[in-house]
CSV table of C-alpha atoms and ligand atoms in Angstrom, one decimal:
chain,number,residue,atom,x,y,z
A,6,UNK,CA,160.1,86.9,179.4
A,7,UNK,CA,156.5,85.7,180.1
A,8,UNK,CA,155.9,81.9,179.9
A,9,UNK,CA,154.9,80.8,176.4
A,10,UNK,CA,151.1,80.3,176.5
A,11,UNK,CA,150.7,80.3,172.7
A,12,UNK,CA,147.5,79.0,171.3
A,13,UNK,CA,147.3,78.9,167.5
A,14,UNK,CA,144.3,80.6,165.9
A,15,UNK,CA,142.4,78.4,163.4
A,16,UNK,CA,139.3,80.5,162.6
A,17,UNK,CA,138.3,78.7,159.4
A,18,UNK,CA,139.1,75.2,160.7
A,19,UNK,CA,142.1,74.9,158.4
A,20,UNK,CA,143.3,71.9,160.3
A,21,UNK,CA,140.6,69.9,158.4
A,22,UNK,CA,142.7,70.6,155.3
A,23,UNK,CA,145.8,69.0,156.8
A,24,UNK,CA,146.8,65.3,156.8
A,25,UNK,CA,147.7,63.5,160.1
A,26,UNK,CA,151.3,63.7,159.0
A,27,UNK,CA,151.1,67.5,158.5
A,28,UNK,CA,149.6,67.9,162.0
A,29,UNK,CA,152.2,65.6,163.6
A,30,UNK,CA,155.1,67.5,162.0
A,31,UNK,CA,153.5,70.9,162.9
A,32,UNK,CA,152.8,69.8,166.5
A,33,UNK,CA,156.3,68.5,167.1
A,34,UNK,CA,157.8,71.7,165.8
A,35,UNK,CA,155.4,73.7,167.9
A,36,UNK,CA,156.3,71.7,171.1
A,37,UNK,CA,160.0,72.0,170.3
A,38,UNK,CA,159.8,75.8,169.9
A,39,UNK,CA,157.9,76.1,173.2
A,40,UNK,CA,160.5,74.1,175.0
A,41,UNK,CA,163.8,75.1,173.3
A,42,UNK,CA,163.3,78.5,171.7
A,43,UNK,CA,160.7,80.6,173.7
A,44,UNK,CA,162.5,80.3,177.1
A,45,UNK,CA,165.9,81.6,175.7
A,46,UNK,CA,165.3,83.7,172.6
A,47,UNK,CA,164.7,87.1,174.1
A,48,UNK,CA,167.9,86.9,176.0
A,49,UNK,CA,169.9,85.9,172.9
A,50,UNK,CA,168.2,88.6,170.9
A,51,UNK,CA,169.0,91.2,173.5
A,52,UNK,CA,172.7,90.1,173.5
A,53,UNK,CA,172.7,89.9,169.6
A,54,UNK,CA,173.9,86.3,169.7
A,55,UNK,CA,172.9,83.2,167.8
A,56,UNK,CA,171.8,80.4,170.1
A,57,UNK,CA,174.1,77.6,168.7
A,58,UNK,CA,172.6,75.0,171.1
A,59,UNK,CA,169.4,74.9,169.2
A,60,UNK,CA,171.0,73.7,165.9
A,61,UNK,CA,170.8,69.9,166.7
A,62,UNK,CA,167.1,70.3,167.6
A,63,UNK,CA,166.4,72.2,164.5
A,64,UNK,CA,167.7,69.2,162.5
A,65,UNK,CA,165.7,66.8,164.6
A,66,UNK,CA,162.3,68.6,163.9
A,67,UNK,CA,163.0,68.6,160.1
A,68,UNK,CA,164.1,72.3,160.1
A,69,UNK,CA,167.0,71.5,157.8
A,70,UNK,CA,165.9,70.3,154.4
A,71,UNK,CA,162.4,69.1,155.2
A,72,UNK,CA,161.6,68.2,151.6
A,73,UNK,CA,165.1,66.9,150.7
A,74,UNK,CA,164.8,63.1,150.0
A,75,UNK,CA,165.7,60.8,152.9
A,76,UNK,CA,168.5,59.1,150.9
A,77,UNK,CA,170.4,62.5,151.3
A,78,UNK,CA,169.5,62.8,155.0
A,79,UNK,CA,166.4,65.1,154.5
A,80,UNK,CA,163.0,64.4,156.0
A,81,UNK,CA,161.3,63.7,152.6
A,82,UNK,CA,158.3,65.7,153.5
A,83,UNK,CA,155.9,67.6,151.2
A,84,UNK,CA,155.6,71.3,150.7
A,85,UNK,CA,152.8,71.9,153.2
A,86,UNK,CA,154.8,70.2,156.0
A,87,UNK,CA,157.8,72.3,155.0
A,88,UNK,CA,155.6,75.4,155.3
A,89,UNK,CA,154.2,74.4,158.7
A,90,UNK,CA,157.7,73.8,160.1
A,91,UNK,CA,158.6,77.4,158.9
A,92,UNK,CA,155.5,78.8,160.5
A,93,UNK,CA,156.2,77.2,163.9
A,94,UNK,CA,159.9,78.2,163.9
A,95,UNK,CA,159.1,81.8,163.0
A,96,UNK,CA,156.4,81.8,165.6
A,97,UNK,CA,159.4,81.6,167.9
A,98,UNK,CA,161.7,84.0,166.1
A,99,UNK,CA,162.3,85.1,162.5
A,100,UNK,CA,166.1,84.9,163.0
A,101,UNK,CA,165.9,81.2,163.9
A,102,UNK,CA,163.7,80.6,160.8
A,103,UNK,CA,166.3,82.5,158.8
A,104,UNK,CA,168.9,79.9,159.8
A,105,UNK,CA,166.5,77.1,158.9
A,106,UNK,CA,165.5,78.8,155.5
A,107,UNK,CA,169.0,79.4,154.5
A,108,UNK,CA,170.2,75.9,155.3
A,109,UNK,CA,167.2,74.3,153.6
A,110,UNK,CA,166.4,76.3,150.6
A,111,UNK,CA,169.5,78.3,149.8
A,112,UNK,CA,172.2,75.7,150.6
A,113,UNK,CA,170.7,72.2,150.6
A,114,UNK,CA,168.3,72.9,147.7
A,115,UNK,CA,171.0,74.1,145.2
A,116,UNK,CA,173.3,71.2,146.1
A,117,UNK,CA,170.4,68.8,145.6
A,118,UNK,CA,169.1,70.4,142.4
A,119,UNK,CA,172.2,71.8,140.7
A,120,UNK,CA,174.9,69.6,142.3
A,121,UNK,CA,176.3,66.2,141.2
A,122,UNK,CA,176.0,62.9,143.2
A,123,UNK,CA,179.4,63.3,144.9
A,124,UNK,CA,178.5,66.8,146.1
A,125,UNK,CA,175.1,65.6,147.4
A,126,UNK,CA,176.6,62.7,149.3
A,127,UNK,CA,179.4,64.9,150.7
A,128,UNK,CA,177.3,67.7,152.0
A,129,UNK,CA,173.6,67.0,152.3
A,130,UNK,CA,173.6,64.4,155.2
A,131,UNK,CA,175.7,66.7,157.4
A,132,UNK,CA,173.7,69.8,156.6
A,133,UNK,CA,170.5,67.9,157.4
A,134,UNK,CA,171.6,67.2,161.0
A,135,UNK,CA,173.2,70.6,161.5
A,136,UNK,CA,176.7,69.0,161.9
A,137,UNK,CA,177.5,71.4,159.0
A,138,UNK,CA,176.0,74.9,158.6
A,139,UNK,CA,175.8,76.7,155.3
A,140,UNK,CA,175.2,80.2,154.0
A,141,UNK,CA,174.2,81.7,150.6
A,142,UNK,CA,176.1,84.5,149.0
A,143,UNK,CA,174.1,86.4,146.3
A,144,UNK,CA,173.8,90.0,147.5
A,145,UNK,CA,176.8,92.4,147.0
A,146,UNK,CA,177.5,95.9,148.4
A,147,UNK,CA,176.4,97.4,145.0
A,148,UNK,CA,174.0,94.8,143.8
A,149,UNK,CA,171.0,94.0,146.1
A,150,UNK,CA,167.7,94.0,144.3
A,151,UNK,CA,169.6,93.7,141.0
A,152,UNK,CA,171.8,90.6,141.6
A,153,UNK,CA,172.4,90.1,137.9
A,154,UNK,CA,174.9,93.0,138.1
A,155,UNK,CA,177.2,91.2,140.5
A,156,UNK,CA,180.9,91.7,140.1
A,157,UNK,CA,182.2,88.7,142.1
A,158,UNK,CA,184.0,86.5,139.6
A,159,UNK,CA,186.2,83.5,139.1
A,160,UNK,CA,188.8,82.6,136.5
A,161,UNK,CA,189.8,79.2,135.3
A,162,UNK,CA,193.4,78.5,136.3
A,163,UNK,CA,193.6,74.9,134.9
A,164,UNK,CA,193.5,72.8,138.1
A,165,UNK,CA,191.3,75.2,140.1
A,166,UNK,CA,189.2,78.4,139.9
A,167,UNK,CA,190.4,81.7,141.4
A,168,UNK,CA,187.6,83.5,143.1
A,169,UNK,CA,187.5,87.3,143.9
A,170,UNK,CA,184.8,89.6,145.2
A,171,UNK,CA,182.6,90.3,148.2
A,172,UNK,CA,179.1,89.5,149.4
A,173,UNK,CA,177.2,91.4,152.0
A,174,UNK,CA,174.2,90.8,154.4
A,175,UNK,CA,174.8,87.1,154.5
A,176,UNK,CA,172.8,85.2,157.1
A,177,UNK,CA,174.8,82.5,159.0
A,178,UNK,CA,178.1,83.8,157.4
A,179,UNK,CA,180.0,84.3,160.6
A,180,UNK,CA,179.9,80.7,161.6
A,181,UNK,CA,179.0,78.8,158.4
A,182,UNK,CA,181.2,75.8,157.4
A,183,UNK,CA,180.4,76.3,153.7
A,184,UNK,CA,179.0,79.0,151.5
A,185,UNK,CA,177.1,78.6,148.2
A,186,UNK,CA,178.5,81.5,146.3
A,187,UNK,CA,177.2,83.0,143.1
A,188,UNK,CA,179.9,84.4,140.8
A,189,UNK,CA,180.5,85.2,137.2
A,190,UNK,CA,182.9,83.2,135.0
A,191,UNK,CA,185.1,84.8,132.4
A,192,UNK,CA,182.2,85.1,129.9
A,193,UNK,CA,180.0,86.8,132.5
A,194,UNK,CA,177.7,83.7,133.1
A,195,UNK,CA,176.6,83.2,136.7
A,196,UNK,CA,177.5,79.8,138.5
A,197,UNK,CA,177.3,78.5,142.0
A,198,UNK,CA,180.4,77.5,143.8
A,199,UNK,CA,180.8,75.7,147.2
A,200,UNK,CA,183.4,77.6,149.2
A,201,UNK,CA,184.6,76.0,152.4
A,202,UNK,CA,185.7,77.8,155.6
A,203,UNK,CA,189.5,77.5,155.9
A,204,UNK,CA,190.2,78.1,152.2
A,205,UNK,CA,193.0,80.6,152.0
A,206,UNK,CA,191.8,84.2,151.3
A,207,UNK,CA,188.2,83.5,152.4
A,208,UNK,CA,187.0,85.5,155.4
A,209,UNK,CA,183.5,86.2,157.0
A,210,UNK,CA,183.5,89.3,159.1
A,211,UNK,CA,180.3,89.8,161.2
A,212,UNK,CA,177.9,92.7,160.7
A,213,UNK,CA,177.1,94.4,164.0
A,214,UNK,CA,174.7,97.0,165.3
A,215,UNK,CA,171.5,95.5,163.8
A,216,UNK,CA,168.2,96.4,165.4
A,217,UNK,CA,166.5,93.5,163.6
A,218,UNK,CA,167.1,89.7,163.5
A,219,UNK,CA,169.5,90.1,166.5
A,220,UNK,CA,169.4,86.4,167.3
A,221,UNK,CA,170.6,85.6,163.7
A,222,UNK,CA,174.2,86.1,162.8
A,223,UNK,CA,174.8,88.2,159.6
A,224,UNK,CA,178.1,88.9,157.9
A,225,UNK,CA,180.1,89.5,154.8
A,226,UNK,CA,181.9,86.9,152.6
A,227,UNK,CA,185.2,88.2,151.3
A,228,UNK,CA,187.1,86.4,148.5
A,229,UNK,CA,190.7,87.5,148.0
A,230,UNK,CA,192.2,85.2,145.4
A,231,UNK,CA,190.5,82.1,146.8
A,232,UNK,CA,191.6,78.8,145.1
A,233,UNK,CA,188.3,76.8,144.7
A,234,UNK,CA,188.7,73.2,143.6
A,235,UNK,CA,187.0,72.5,140.3
A,236,UNK,CA,184.9,69.8,141.8
A,237,UNK,CA,183.2,72.5,144.0
A,238,UNK,CA,181.3,74.1,141.0
A,239,UNK,CA,177.6,73.2,140.9
A,240,UNK,CA,177.5,71.7,137.4
A,241,UNK,CA,173.8,71.3,136.6
A,242,UNK,CA,172.5,74.8,136.3
A,243,UNK,CA,173.9,78.3,135.6
A,244,UNK,CA,172.6,81.8,134.9
A,245,UNK,CA,170.6,84.1,137.2
A,246,UNK,CA,167.7,81.6,137.1
A,247,UNK,CA,169.8,79.2,139.3
A,248,UNK,CA,170.0,81.4,142.4
A,249,UNK,CA,166.5,82.8,141.7
A,250,UNK,CA,165.2,79.2,141.7
A,251,UNK,CA,166.5,78.8,145.3
A,252,UNK,CA,164.8,82.0,146.3
A,253,UNK,CA,161.5,80.6,145.1
A,254,UNK,CA,161.8,77.8,147.7
A,255,UNK,CA,162.9,80.2,150.5
A,256,UNK,CA,160.3,82.8,149.7
A,257,UNK,CA,157.6,80.1,149.9
A,258,UNK,CA,158.9,79.2,153.4
A,259,UNK,CA,158.9,82.8,154.4
A,260,UNK,CA,155.2,83.2,153.3
A,261,UNK,CA,154.4,80.5,155.9
A,262,UNK,CA,156.9,81.8,158.5
A,263,UNK,CA,155.4,85.2,158.5
A,264,UNK,CA,152.0,83.7,159.6
A,265,UNK,CA,153.8,82.2,162.6
A,266,UNK,CA,155.1,85.7,163.7
A,267,UNK,CA,151.6,87.2,163.1
A,268,UNK,CA,149.9,84.4,165.1
A,269,UNK,CA,152.2,85.0,168.0
A,270,UNK,CA,151.5,88.7,168.1
A,271,UNK,CA,147.8,88.2,167.7
A,272,UNK,CA,147.6,85.6,170.4
A,273,UNK,CA,149.6,87.7,172.8
A,274,UNK,CA,147.5,90.8,172.2
A,275,UNK,CA,144.3,88.9,172.5
A,276,UNK,CA,145.3,87.5,175.9
A,277,UNK,CA,146.5,90.8,177.1
A,278,UNK,CA,143.3,92.5,176.0
A,279,UNK,CA,141.3,90.2,178.2
A,280,UNK,CA,143.5,90.8,181.2
A,281,UNK,CA,144.4,94.5,181.1
A,282,UNK,CA,141.8,96.6,182.9
A,283,UNK,CA,141.4,100.3,182.1
A,284,UNK,CA,138.4,102.5,182.9
A,285,UNK,CA,137.1,99.5,184.9
A,286,UNK,CA,136.9,97.2,181.9
A,287,UNK,CA,139.2,94.8,180.0
A,288,UNK,CA,140.7,96.8,177.1
A,289,UNK,CA,139.3,94.0,174.8
A,290,UNK,CA,135.8,95.3,175.6
A,291,UNK,CA,136.5,98.6,173.8
A,292,UNK,CA,135.6,98.8,170.1
A,293,UNK,CA,138.9,100.3,169.0
A,294,UNK,CA,140.8,97.3,170.4
A,295,UNK,CA,138.3,94.9,169.0
A,296,UNK,CA,138.7,96.4,165.6
A,297,UNK,CA,142.5,95.7,165.7
A,298,UNK,CA,141.9,92.1,166.8
A,299,UNK,CA,139.1,91.5,164.3
A,300,UNK,CA,141.3,92.7,161.5
A,301,UNK,CA,144.3,90.7,162.7
A,302,UNK,CA,142.4,87.4,162.7
A,303,UNK,CA,140.8,88.2,159.3
A,304,UNK,CA,144.2,88.8,157.7
A,305,UNK,CA,145.8,85.8,159.4
A,306,UNK,CA,143.0,83.6,158.1
A,307,UNK,CA,143.4,85.0,154.5
A,308,UNK,CA,147.1,84.4,154.6
A,309,UNK,CA,146.6,80.8,155.9
A,310,UNK,CA,144.4,80.1,152.9
A,311,UNK,CA,146.8,81.7,150.5
A,312,UNK,CA,149.7,79.6,151.7
A,313,UNK,CA,147.8,76.4,152.0
A,314,UNK,CA,146.7,76.7,148.3
A,315,UNK,CA,150.2,77.7,147.3
A,316,UNK,CA,151.5,74.6,149.1
A,317,UNK,CA,149.0,72.4,147.1
A,318,UNK,CA,150.2,74.0,143.9
A,319,UNK,CA,153.8,73.4,144.8
A,320,UNK,CA,153.1,69.8,145.7
A,321,UNK,CA,151.6,69.4,142.2
A,322,UNK,CA,154.6,71.2,140.6
A,323,UNK,CA,152.3,74.0,139.4
A,324,UNK,CA,153.2,77.1,141.5
A,325,UNK,CA,154.7,79.9,139.6
A,326,UNK,CA,157.5,82.3,140.9
A,327,UNK,CA,155.0,85.2,140.6
A,328,UNK,CA,152.5,83.3,142.8
A,329,UNK,CA,155.2,82.8,145.4
A,330,UNK,CA,156.1,86.5,145.2
A,331,UNK,CA,152.5,87.5,145.9
A,332,UNK,CA,152.4,85.3,149.0
A,333,UNK,CA,155.7,86.4,150.4
A,334,UNK,CA,154.8,90.1,149.9
A,335,UNK,CA,151.3,89.8,151.3
A,336,UNK,CA,152.1,87.7,154.3
A,337,UNK,CA,155.1,89.6,155.5
A,338,UNK,CA,153.3,92.9,155.1
A,339,UNK,CA,150.3,91.4,157.0
A,340,UNK,CA,152.6,90.2,159.8
A,341,UNK,CA,154.3,93.6,160.1
A,342,UNK,CA,151.0,95.4,160.3
A,343,UNK,CA,149.8,93.0,162.9
A,344,UNK,CA,153.0,93.3,164.9
A,345,UNK,CA,152.7,97.1,164.9
A,346,UNK,CA,149.0,97.0,166.0
A,347,UNK,CA,149.6,94.4,168.6
A,348,UNK,CA,152.5,96.4,170.1
A,349,UNK,CA,150.2,99.4,170.4
A,350,UNK,CA,147.6,97.2,172.2
A,351,UNK,CA,150.1,96.4,174.9
A,352,UNK,CA,150.8,100.0,175.6
A,353,UNK,CA,154.1,100.6,177.3
A,354,UNK,CA,154.5,96.9,178.0
A,355,UNK,CA,154.6,96.4,174.3
A,356,UNK,CA,158.1,97.8,174.0
A,357,UNK,CA,159.6,95.5,176.6
A,358,UNK,CA,161.2,92.1,176.2
A,359,UNK,CA,158.6,90.7,178.6
A,360,UNK,CA,156.5,90.0,175.5
A,361,UNK,CA,157.7,88.8,172.0
A,362,UNK,CA,155.9,91.5,170.0
A,363,UNK,CA,158.5,94.1,169.7
A,364,UNK,CA,161.1,91.5,168.7
A,365,UNK,CA,158.8,90.1,166.0
A,366,UNK,CA,158.2,93.6,164.8
A,367,UNK,CA,161.9,94.5,164.5
A,368,UNK,CA,162.6,91.1,162.9
A,369,UNK,CA,159.9,91.6,160.3
A,370,UNK,CA,161.6,94.8,159.2
A,371,UNK,CA,164.3,92.6,157.7
A,372,UNK,CA,162.0,89.9,156.4
A,373,UNK,CA,160.1,92.6,154.4
A,374,UNK,CA,163.5,93.5,152.8
A,375,UNK,CA,165.3,90.3,152.3
A,376,UNK,CA,164.5,87.6,149.7
A,377,UNK,CA,163.2,90.4,147.5
A,378,UNK,CA,161.9,93.7,148.9
A,379,UNK,CA,158.2,94.5,149.3
A,380,UNK,CA,158.4,96.7,146.2
A,381,UNK,CA,160.4,94.2,144.1
A,382,UNK,CA,157.7,91.6,144.7
A,383,UNK,CA,155.0,94.1,143.7
A,384,UNK,CA,156.9,94.7,140.4
A,385,UNK,CA,157.1,90.9,139.9
A,386,UNK,CA,153.3,90.7,140.2
A,387,UNK,CA,153.0,93.8,137.9
A,388,UNK,CA,155.2,92.2,135.3
A,389,UNK,CA,153.2,88.9,135.6
A,390,UNK,CA,149.9,90.5,134.9
A,391,UNK,CA,151.0,93.1,132.3
A,392,UNK,CA,153.9,91.4,130.6
A,393,UNK,CA,156.0,94.6,131.1
A,394,UNK,CA,159.1,94.4,133.4
A,395,UNK,CA,159.2,97.7,135.2
A,396,UNK,CA,162.5,97.0,137.0
A,397,UNK,CA,164.7,98.9,134.6
J,421,TGC,P1,165.3,88.5,134.7
J,421,TGC,O1,165.9,88.9,133.3
J,421,TGC,O2,163.8,88.7,135.0
J,421,TGC,O3,165.6,86.9,134.9
J,421,TGC,C1,166.9,86.3,134.7
J,421,TGC,C2,166.7,84.9,134.6
J,421,TGC,O4,166.1,84.3,135.8
J,421,TGC,C3,164.9,83.7,135.5
J,421,TGC,N1,164.0,83.9,136.7
J,421,TGC,C4,163.8,83.0,137.6
J,421,TGC,N2,164.1,81.7,137.7
J,421,TGC,C5,163.6,81.0,138.7
J,421,TGC,N3,162.9,81.6,139.7
J,421,TGC,C6,162.6,82.9,139.7
J,421,TGC,N4,162.0,83.5,140.7
J,421,TGC,C7,163.0,83.7,138.6
J,421,TGC,N5,162.9,85.0,138.3
J,421,TGC,C8,163.5,85.1,137.1
J,421,TGC,C9,164.4,84.3,134.3
J,421,TGC,O5,163.4,83.5,133.6
J,421,TGC,C10,165.7,84.5,133.5
J,421,TGC,O6,166.0,83.2,132.9
J,421,TGC,P2,166.8,83.1,131.5
J,421,TGC,O7,166.9,81.7,131.3
J,421,TGC,O8,165.8,83.8,130.5
J,421,TGC,O9,168.1,83.9,131.7
J,421,TGC,O10,166.2,89.1,135.8
J,421,TGC,P3,166.4,90.6,136.3
J,421,TGC,O11,167.8,90.9,136.3
J,421,TGC,O12,165.5,91.5,135.4
J,421,TGC,O13,165.8,90.6,137.8
J,421,TGC,C11,164.5,90.3,138.1
J,421,TGC,C12,164.3,90.5,139.6
J,421,TGC,C13,164.4,91.9,140.0
J,421,TGC,C14,162.9,90.0,139.8
J,421,TGC,C15,165.3,89.6,140.4
J,421,TGC,O14,166.6,90.0,140.2
J,421,TGC,C16,165.0,89.6,141.9
J,421,TGC,O15,164.2,88.8,142.3
J,421,TGC,N6,165.7,90.5,142.7
J,421,TGC,C17,165.6,90.4,144.1
J,421,TGC,C18,166.8,89.9,144.7
J,421,TGC,C19,166.7,89.0,145.9
J,421,TGC,O16,165.6,88.5,146.2
J,421,TGC,N7,167.7,88.8,146.6
J,421,TGC,C20,167.7,87.9,147.7
J,421,TGC,C21,169.1,87.5,148.2
J,421,TGC,S1,169.1,86.1,149.3
J,421,TGC,C22,168.4,86.6,150.7
J,421,TGC,O17,167.9,87.7,150.9
J,421,TGC,C23,168.4,85.6,151.7
J,421,TGC,S2,167.8,86.1,153.3
J,421,TGC,C24,167.7,84.6,154.0
J,421,TGC,C25,167.2,84.5,155.3
J,421,TGC,O18,167.9,85.0,156.3
J,421,TGC,O19,166.1,84.0,155.5
J,422,FAD,P1,168.4,98.0,147.3
J,422,FAD,O1,168.4,97.0,146.2
J,422,FAD,O2,169.5,99.0,147.3
J,422,FAD,O3,167.0,98.7,147.5
J,422,FAD,C1,166.8,99.9,148.2
J,422,FAD,C2,165.4,100.3,147.9
J,422,FAD,O4,165.2,100.6,146.5
J,422,FAD,C3,164.4,99.2,148.3
J,422,FAD,O5,163.2,99.8,148.9
J,422,FAD,C4,164.0,98.6,147.0
J,422,FAD,O6,162.7,98.1,147.0
J,422,FAD,C5,164.1,99.8,146.0
J,422,FAD,N1,164.3,99.4,144.7
J,422,FAD,C6,165.4,98.8,144.2
J,422,FAD,N2,165.3,98.6,142.8
J,422,FAD,C7,164.1,99.1,142.5
J,422,FAD,C8,163.3,99.2,141.3
J,422,FAD,N3,163.8,98.7,140.1
J,422,FAD,N4,162.1,99.8,141.3
J,422,FAD,C9,161.6,100.3,142.4
J,422,FAD,N5,162.3,100.3,143.6
J,422,FAD,C10,163.5,99.7,143.6
J,422,FAD,N6,171.4,88.3,150.8
J,422,FAD,C11,172.0,87.1,150.5
J,422,FAD,O7,172.5,86.9,149.4
J,422,FAD,N7,172.1,86.1,151.4
J,422,FAD,C12,171.6,86.2,152.6
J,422,FAD,O8,171.7,85.3,153.4
J,422,FAD,C13,171.0,87.4,153.0
J,422,FAD,N8,170.6,87.6,154.3
J,422,FAD,C14,170.1,88.9,154.7
J,422,FAD,C15,169.9,89.1,156.1
J,422,FAD,C16,169.5,90.4,156.5
J,422,FAD,C17,169.3,90.6,157.9
J,422,FAD,C18,169.3,91.4,155.5
J,422,FAD,C19,168.8,92.8,156.0
J,422,FAD,C20,169.5,91.2,154.2
J,422,FAD,C21,170.0,89.9,153.8
J,422,FAD,N9,170.3,89.7,152.4
J,422,FAD,C22,170.9,88.5,152.1
J,422,FAD,C23,170.3,90.7,151.5
J,422,FAD,C24,168.9,91.1,151.0
J,422,FAD,O9,168.4,90.1,150.1
J,422,FAD,C25,168.9,92.5,150.3
J,422,FAD,O10,169.0,93.4,151.4
J,422,FAD,C26,167.7,92.8,149.5
J,422,FAD,O11,167.7,92.0,148.4
J,422,FAD,C27,167.7,94.3,149.1
J,422,FAD,O12,168.9,94.7,148.6
J,422,FAD,P2,169.6,96.0,149.1
J,422,FAD,O13,169.6,96.0,150.6
J,422,FAD,O14,170.8,96.2,148.4
J,422,FAD,O15,168.5,97.2,148.7
């Protein structure tokens, strides 16, 4: 793969909106990605293998629980710093950002928000350093966009719960030490349970043959009469709103992450357009290529403004779930369009692993589907503005 010469576009001088702390956090994540992710990621993606050696570094740059309070091992940062870290990590690879998103927003967040003090102290510090890795089990083979229909369930057996069912498409599942699993009790109410690797009847087979997120491990979670200790139930929130609350935090991070992937594609295409000569001119001198680049930087700039404002609203506790849906949908679609155009600008070279674009493009095909599909987010916006839910 080519050396990482990335230069971040900042067309509207958005750095002026950031504090010194934001820039410090962003720049150290950026430097870490250049040093530790860029040189190895193509090879790992080609081999469809997760690079375990980066886990410790991810913890050190605040990639695990950036906004979790320091007393639980988190970095205690604000929502804009969290977004900027996601942007930089996904600039390297969406699969690495997946590991970070899942650990931060789908494992640490529910333990912090819905767990008790013993659960927080037991798990959060180890998750923050990467000593322990978690995964999040919501999706089932027959319930993806409609998680409320889940059939995974647990029964109260007096001194423990008995868990049965299966989850599918679970990021980090093949090597996770713990899983935050959403399951129905005997009355049909959804609760979160912490299931630990090694519990009898709990297995995590890996999902193979993916053309997307190849450097992220995906798998199933299978529960065959798993005895879960009662102290592993998250006591402070139940109902579908509990997992959906975690998704708000992860979707917000993805809205920023997608900008990182888009920036990398744009920067690569811009550089290539100045170097590649056809018909005795750099291809960047042709109007059709300039149209692509001009549209890319316009869309990146709009997405940056959207997420910055959303970050301010989240810092103030004012962001709604529907606002987060709009940003996730818009920014991932924006990144996917830019990746496809950038790939064309590189001609045949665009399909090779010499450049990061094709990998970003394939990764984004998952990002546009997970954490709520493109169409589901459109329906969330539709419901928000009309008041009519059109899901059913
Ligand atoms: P609905 O009746 O609308 O809502 C049920 C309850 O949930 C509340 N709620 C929310 N709470 C917090 N945050 C949100 N975003 C919320 N959205 C809804 C709602 O107020 C209600 O509460 P209550 O107290 O009245 O019961 O639910 P519905 O069944 O009609 O579904 C709505 C819909 C379709 C929007 C929802 O199911 C949905 O978002 N579906 C998409 C599923 C999804 O995003 N799955 C993601 C799985 S995890 C994943 O993909 C990880 S990838 C990680 C990586 O690798 O990066
Ligand atoms: P479906 O829900 O079957 O949707 C199929 C199509 O129908 C989509 O285009 C959808 O938009 C459309 N559709 C569905 N309902 C409606 C409707 N009401 N109106 C109009 N159109 C509709 N899940 C987890 O729980 N944890 C994870 O860690 C996780 N990681 C993932 C990693 C990867 C690589 C992938 C691909 C998925 C992951 N997921 C995870 C699952 C992901 O969240 C689901 O794939 C996603 O929510 C969509 O569900 P589905 O694949 O079952 O598609």
